[in-house]
Amino acid sequence: MKKTLIAATLLSLFSSQYATASDDTTELRQIIEQQQKVLKDLEKRLEQTEKRVETTADVVESTASSKSATTIGGYGELHYNNITDNKTGKDKKEFDFHRFVLFVGHEFNSTTRFFSELEVEHSLAGEGKKGEVELEQAYIEHDFNEMLTGKAGLFLMPVGIINETHEPDTFYGVERNPVEKDIIPATWWEGGLTLNVKAAPGLAFDTAVTSGLYLDQSSGYKIRNGRQKVSEAKGEDLAYTGRVKYTAVPGLELAATVQYQSDLTQGEAAVDTASATLLTAHAIYSIEDFTVKALYAQWDIDGKEAEALGRDKQNGFYIEPSYRINEQFGVFARYNEWDNNAGDNAETKKKQTNLGVNYWLHENVVFKADFERITGAADSDGFNLGVGYQF
């Protein structure tokens, strides 16, 4: 009887514990199922968040890429000239914001790009004003391969030293040198096609077929007056230009340019035609902080009208040593000699000497001062002050 009672008691306890364990198991399963639902919900939310992050990253990357593909820059310079004409006794004391230029460029891809420059000269433009608004560059550039790069549009001619690089912080002196200004004549741009060939390391060739100059007796056959600036430019006669540049030796640059145009009058002259050939050569050599530049330019014009005016030969040269004292200060001297009248006429030849200093407040911000003396066909002296920038 006792054994039966004990067995019944044990069976009752076991059943009670089993029932309790079964209830606990059911409850645990319910908790696990709830947690799995929560985890699945979290996974969905995480996936959605990751998609949003990826989308945002793509938008940011696309925007950044778009912004980096288009660039904006510019340069400008303010001049003060204080020059006395010793022949007439007249003084020139003048402030002039000579140039304000805005640059816009865009890279379509790694091989094709666009460049442009819009310039305001002398602050104000319009009827009765002294300044001009000019489109100085606007061209498409394309790399065909590592050796060949082409341009199509309106671009600076591959000639001289400052014609292609003339931002104020890149050269000495307040005003650009008169040889490149009056003989070459910088700044000089045309419309057409050009091809740059990198023949070997440090050796490059440029060829160009472009619109040409337009000169006749009314313009006095003075080269600078012949720039048409691609403004409804007469295109009866094209110009052909070739340049070779050598930079394989560290610190040395040698370059020479030839241009030929068969008729400067663009077919306008009734009787006379005037073929013209430009020859220029320059050298730049730097040894540590010392640099010397030298340039020669000459025009030969084959025409009776040009010869009668004494403009059949126009030439000039300059030499400019400079010394960069430190990152902020540099000093220079420049001797210029040029003649727009028959080249070797002592009565018309001009000689100009400049001595001065550049102070770079920043590598792209410069203050300038120089003394100027002109002798020969003209007689004047004085000083120039300037500030310039590029960004």
Tab-separated table of N, CA and C in Angstrom, residues 195-268:
chain	number	residue	atom	x	y	z
A	195	LEU	N	47.341	71.809	-84.394
A	195	LEU	CA	47.723	70.464	-83.966
A	195	LEU	C	49.063	70.532	-83.254
A	196	ASN	N	49.122	69.956	-82.046
A	196	ASN	CA	50.361	69.866	-81.284
A	196	ASN	C	50.880	68.435	-81.349
A	197	VAL	N	52.141	68.295	-81.729
A	197	VAL	CA	52.766	66.981	-81.875
A	197	VAL	C	53.919	66.869	-80.880
A	198	LYS	N	53.808	65.942	-79.936
A	198	LYS	CA	54.893	65.671	-78.991
A	198	LYS	C	55.774	64.600	-79.628
A	199	ALA	N	56.768	65.046	-80.355
A	199	ALA	CA	57.578	64.129	-81.146
A	199	ALA	C	58.487	63.263	-80.292
A	200	ALA	N	58.965	63.818	-79.193
A	200	ALA	CA	59.878	63.121	-78.290
A	200	ALA	C	59.869	63.878	-76.968
A	201	PRO	N	60.378	63.273	-75.890
A	201	PRO	CA	60.430	64.006	-74.623
A	201	PRO	C	61.191	65.322	-74.783
A	202	GLY	N	60.509	66.441	-74.518
A	202	GLY	CA	61.152	67.742	-74.625
A	202	GLY	C	61.186	68.324	-76.018
A	203	LEU	N	60.535	67.681	-76.992
A	203	LEU	CA	60.506	68.197	-78.359
A	203	LEU	C	59.066	68.166	-78.874
A	204	ALA	N	58.545	69.358	-79.224
A	204	ALA	CA	57.151	69.455	-79.677
A	204	ALA	C	57.051	70.364	-80.890
A	205	PHE	N	56.062	70.059	-81.734
A	205	PHE	CA	55.785	70.862	-82.922
A	205	PHE	C	54.324	71.323	-82.876
A	206	ASP	N	54.087	72.560	-83.313
A	206	ASP	CA	52.734	73.084	-83.450
A	206	ASP	C	52.526	73.526	-84.897
A	207	THR	N	51.374	73.172	-85.444
A	207	THR	CA	50.995	73.671	-86.765
A	207	THR	C	49.592	74.253	-86.660
A	208	ALA	N	49.315	75.305	-87.426
A	208	ALA	CA	47.998	75.939	-87.351
A	208	ALA	C	47.601	76.506	-88.702
A	209	VAL	N	46.324	76.373	-89.021
A	209	VAL	CA	45.707	77.026	-90.173
A	209	VAL	C	44.596	77.897	-89.615
A	210	THR	N	44.730	79.218	-89.814
A	210	THR	CA	43.828	80.140	-89.122
A	210	THR	C	43.423	81.313	-90.010
A	211	SER	N	42.507	82.096	-89.471
A	211	SER	CA	42.233	83.398	-90.064
A	211	SER	C	43.507	84.234	-89.986
A	212	GLY	N	43.608	85.257	-90.844
A	212	GLY	CA	44.840	86.036	-90.912
A	212	GLY	C	44.656	87.490	-90.538
A	213	LEU	N	45.741	88.242	-90.639
A	213	LEU	CA	45.706	89.681	-90.409
A	213	LEU	C	45.052	90.381	-91.599
A	214	TYR	N	44.611	91.621	-91.368
A	214	TYR	CA	44.045	92.425	-92.442
A	214	TYR	C	44.659	93.818	-92.355
A	215	LEU	N	45.513	94.130	-93.328
A	215	LEU	CA	46.212	95.412	-93.365
A	215	LEU	C	46.134	96.009	-94.766
A	216	ASP	N	46.067	97.329	-94.810
A	216	ASP	CA	46.154	98.038	-96.082
A	216	ASP	C	46.738	99.422	-95.819
A	217	GLN	N	46.697	100.285	-96.822
A	217	GLN	CA	47.318	101.593	-96.695
A	217	GLN	C	46.639	102.444	-95.618
A	218	SER	N	45.315	102.281	-95.461
A	218	SER	CA	44.607	103.087	-94.463
A	218	SER	C	45.015	102.735	-93.041
A	219	SER	N	45.416	101.486	-92.817
A	219	SER	CA	45.867	101.066	-91.487
A	219	SER	C	47.358	101.263	-91.314
A	220	GLY	N	48.017	101.786	-92.342
A	220	GLY	CA	49.434	102.083	-92.258
A	220	GLY	C	50.344	100.870	-92.244
A	221	TYR	N	49.799	99.681	-92.529
A	221	TYR	CA	50.590	98.449	-92.525
A	221	TYR	C	51.336	98.245	-91.210
A	222	LYS	N	50.811	98.791	-90.146
A	222	LYS	CA	51.393	98.532	-88.834
A	222	LYS	C	50.768	97.249	-88.303
A	223	ILE	N	51.620	96.273	-88.003
A	223	ILE	CA	51.170	94.916	-87.728
A	223	ILE	C	50.081	94.856	-86.663
A	224	ARG	N	50.237	95.583	-85.573
A	224	ARG	CA	49.257	95.500	-84.494
A	224	ARG	C	47.868	95.929	-84.950
A	225	ASN	N	47.805	96.838	-85.915
A	225	ASN	CA	46.512	97.291	-86.413
A	225	ASN	C	45.788	96.233	-87.245
A	226	GLY	N	46.508	95.157	-87.606
A	226	GLY	CA	45.920	94.156	-88.491
A	226	GLY	C	45.171	93.039	-87.792
A	227	ARG	N	45.186	93.022	-86.459
A	227	ARG	CA	44.459	91.959	-85.755
A	227	ARG	C	42.946	92.128	-85.955
A	228	GLN	N	42.303	91.119	-86.502
A	228	GLN	CA	40.851	91.180	-86.727
A	228	GLN	C	40.053	90.648	-85.537
A	229	LYS	N	40.708	89.924	-84.657
A	229	LYS	CA	40.119	89.398	-83.422
A	229	LYS	C	38.900	88.513	-83.674
A	230	VAL	N	38.848	87.914	-84.858
A	230	VAL	CA	37.793	86.962	-85.231
A	230	VAL	C	36.408	87.590	-85.043
A	231	SER	N	36.299	88.865	-85.420
A	231	SER	CA	35.027	89.579	-85.368
A	231	SER	C	34.594	89.880	-86.807
A	232	GLU	N	33.779	88.967	-87.378
A	232	GLU	CA	33.430	89.037	-88.792
A	232	GLU	C	34.697	89.269	-89.621
A	233	ALA	N	35.728	88.513	-89.289
A	233	ALA	CA	37.043	88.686	-89.900
A	233	ALA	C	37.028	88.291	-91.373
A	234	LYS	N	37.682	89.083	-92.172
A	234	LYS	CA	37.826	88.768	-93.594
A	234	LYS	C	38.649	87.495	-93.727
A	235	GLY	N	38.145	86.560	-94.516
A	235	GLY	CA	38.793	85.257	-94.640
A	235	GLY	C	39.200	84.900	-96.042
A	236	GLU	N	39.462	85.904	-96.881
A	236	GLU	CA	39.907	85.624	-98.240
A	236	GLU	C	41.269	84.958	-98.264
A	237	ASP	N	42.102	85.291	-97.266
A	237	ASP	CA	43.459	84.761	-97.242
A	237	ASP	C	43.774	84.221	-95.856
A	238	LEU	N	44.114	82.943	-95.796
A	238	LEU	CA	44.406	82.299	-94.518
A	238	LEU	C	45.874	82.451	-94.148
A	239	ALA	N	46.164	82.170	-92.872
A	239	ALA	CA	47.543	82.208	-92.389
A	239	ALA	C	47.961	80.800	-91.982
A	240	TYR	N	49.237	80.480	-92.205
A	240	TYR	CA	49.780	79.155	-91.905
A	240	TYR	C	50.963	79.329	-90.954
A	241	THR	N	50.893	78.648	-89.814
A	241	THR	CA	51.868	78.857	-88.750
A	241	THR	C	52.486	77.535	-88.328
A	242	GLY	N	53.785	77.556	-88.062
A	242	GLY	CA	54.479	76.384	-87.544
A	242	GLY	C	55.459	76.788	-86.455
A	243	ARG	N	55.522	75.984	-85.407
A	243	ARG	CA	56.469	76.263	-84.319
A	243	ARG	C	57.145	74.983	-83.869
A	244	VAL	N	58.403	75.101	-83.488
A	244	VAL	CA	59.132	74.006	-82.857
A	244	VAL	C	59.607	74.501	-81.492
A	245	LYS	N	59.434	73.654	-80.472
A	245	LYS	CA	59.843	74.026	-79.116
A	245	LYS	C	60.659	72.883	-78.518
A	246	TYR	N	61.797	73.265	-77.893
A	246	TYR	CA	62.704	72.279	-77.297
A	246	TYR	C	62.871	72.579	-75.807
A	247	THR	N	62.549	71.598	-74.951
A	247	THR	CA	62.656	71.781	-73.498
A	247	THR	C	63.301	70.572	-72.818
A	248	ALA	N	64.082	69.804	-73.555
A	248	ALA	CA	64.645	68.569	-73.011
A	248	ALA	C	65.715	68.814	-71.954
A	249	VAL	N	66.392	69.955	-72.009
A	249	VAL	CA	67.425	70.280	-71.028
A	249	VAL	C	66.778	71.025	-69.867
A	250	PRO	N	66.935	70.566	-68.636
A	250	PRO	CA	66.319	71.247	-67.487
A	250	PRO	C	66.720	72.715	-67.424
A	251	GLY	N	65.731	73.595	-67.281
A	251	GLY	CA	65.982	75.027	-67.172
A	251	GLY	C	66.099	75.749	-68.496
A	252	LEU	N	66.028	75.020	-69.616
A	252	LEU	CA	66.207	75.637	-70.931
A	252	LEU	C	64.957	75.474	-71.784
A	253	GLU	N	64.567	76.568	-72.450
A	253	GLU	CA	63.503	76.520	-73.451
A	253	GLU	C	63.965	77.253	-74.690
A	254	LEU	N	63.893	76.579	-75.816
A	254	LEU	CA	64.207	77.171	-77.114
A	254	LEU	C	62.999	76.998	-78.018
A	255	ALA	N	62.648	78.041	-78.752
A	255	ALA	CA	61.484	77.935	-79.634
A	255	ALA	C	61.650	78.862	-80.824
A	256	ALA	N	61.068	78.462	-81.942
A	256	ALA	CA	61.073	79.287	-83.155
A	256	ALA	C	59.753	79.093	-83.881
A	257	THR	N	59.225	80.199	-84.429
A	257	THR	CA	57.939	80.179	-85.124
A	257	THR	C	58.072	80.829	-86.497
A	258	VAL	N	57.387	80.254	-87.476
A	258	VAL	CA	57.285	80.832	-88.809
A	258	VAL	C	55.812	80.922	-89.169
A	259	GLN	N	55.402	82.093	-89.684
A	259	GLN	CA	54.045	82.233	-90.201
A	259	GLN	C	54.092	82.850	-91.592
A	260	TYR	N	53.214	82.345	-92.452
A	260	TYR	CA	53.141	82.893	-93.810
A	260	TYR	C	51.691	83.207	-94.153
A	261	GLN	N	51.490	84.385	-94.758
A	261	GLN	CA	50.179	84.789	-95.266
A	261	GLN	C	50.403	85.409	-96.640
A	262	SER	N	49.691	84.926	-97.645
A	262	SER	CA	49.991	85.340	-99.018
A	262	SER	C	49.477	86.736	-99.360
A	263	ASP	N	48.523	87.259	-98.579
A	263	ASP	CA	48.024	88.602	-98.876
A	263	ASP	C	47.422	89.232	-97.620
A	264	LEU	N	48.151	90.173	-97.043
A	264	LEU	CA	47.658	90.865	-95.847
A	264	LEU	C	46.444	91.732	-96.141
A	265	THR	N	46.235	92.106	-97.399
A	265	THR	CA	45.102	92.966	-97.733
A	265	THR	C	43.795	92.192	-97.864
A	266	GLN	N	43.855	90.850	-97.750
A	266	GLN	CA	42.670	89.998	-97.858
A	266	GLN	C	41.913	90.236	-99.173
A	267	GLY	N	42.681	90.521	-100.245
A	267	GLY	CA	42.087	90.702	-101.560
A	267	GLY	C	41.393	92.031	-101.758
A	268	GLU	N	41.545	92.973	-100.806
A	268	GLU	CA	40.854	94.252	-100.888
A	268	GLU	C	41.596	95.256	-101.761
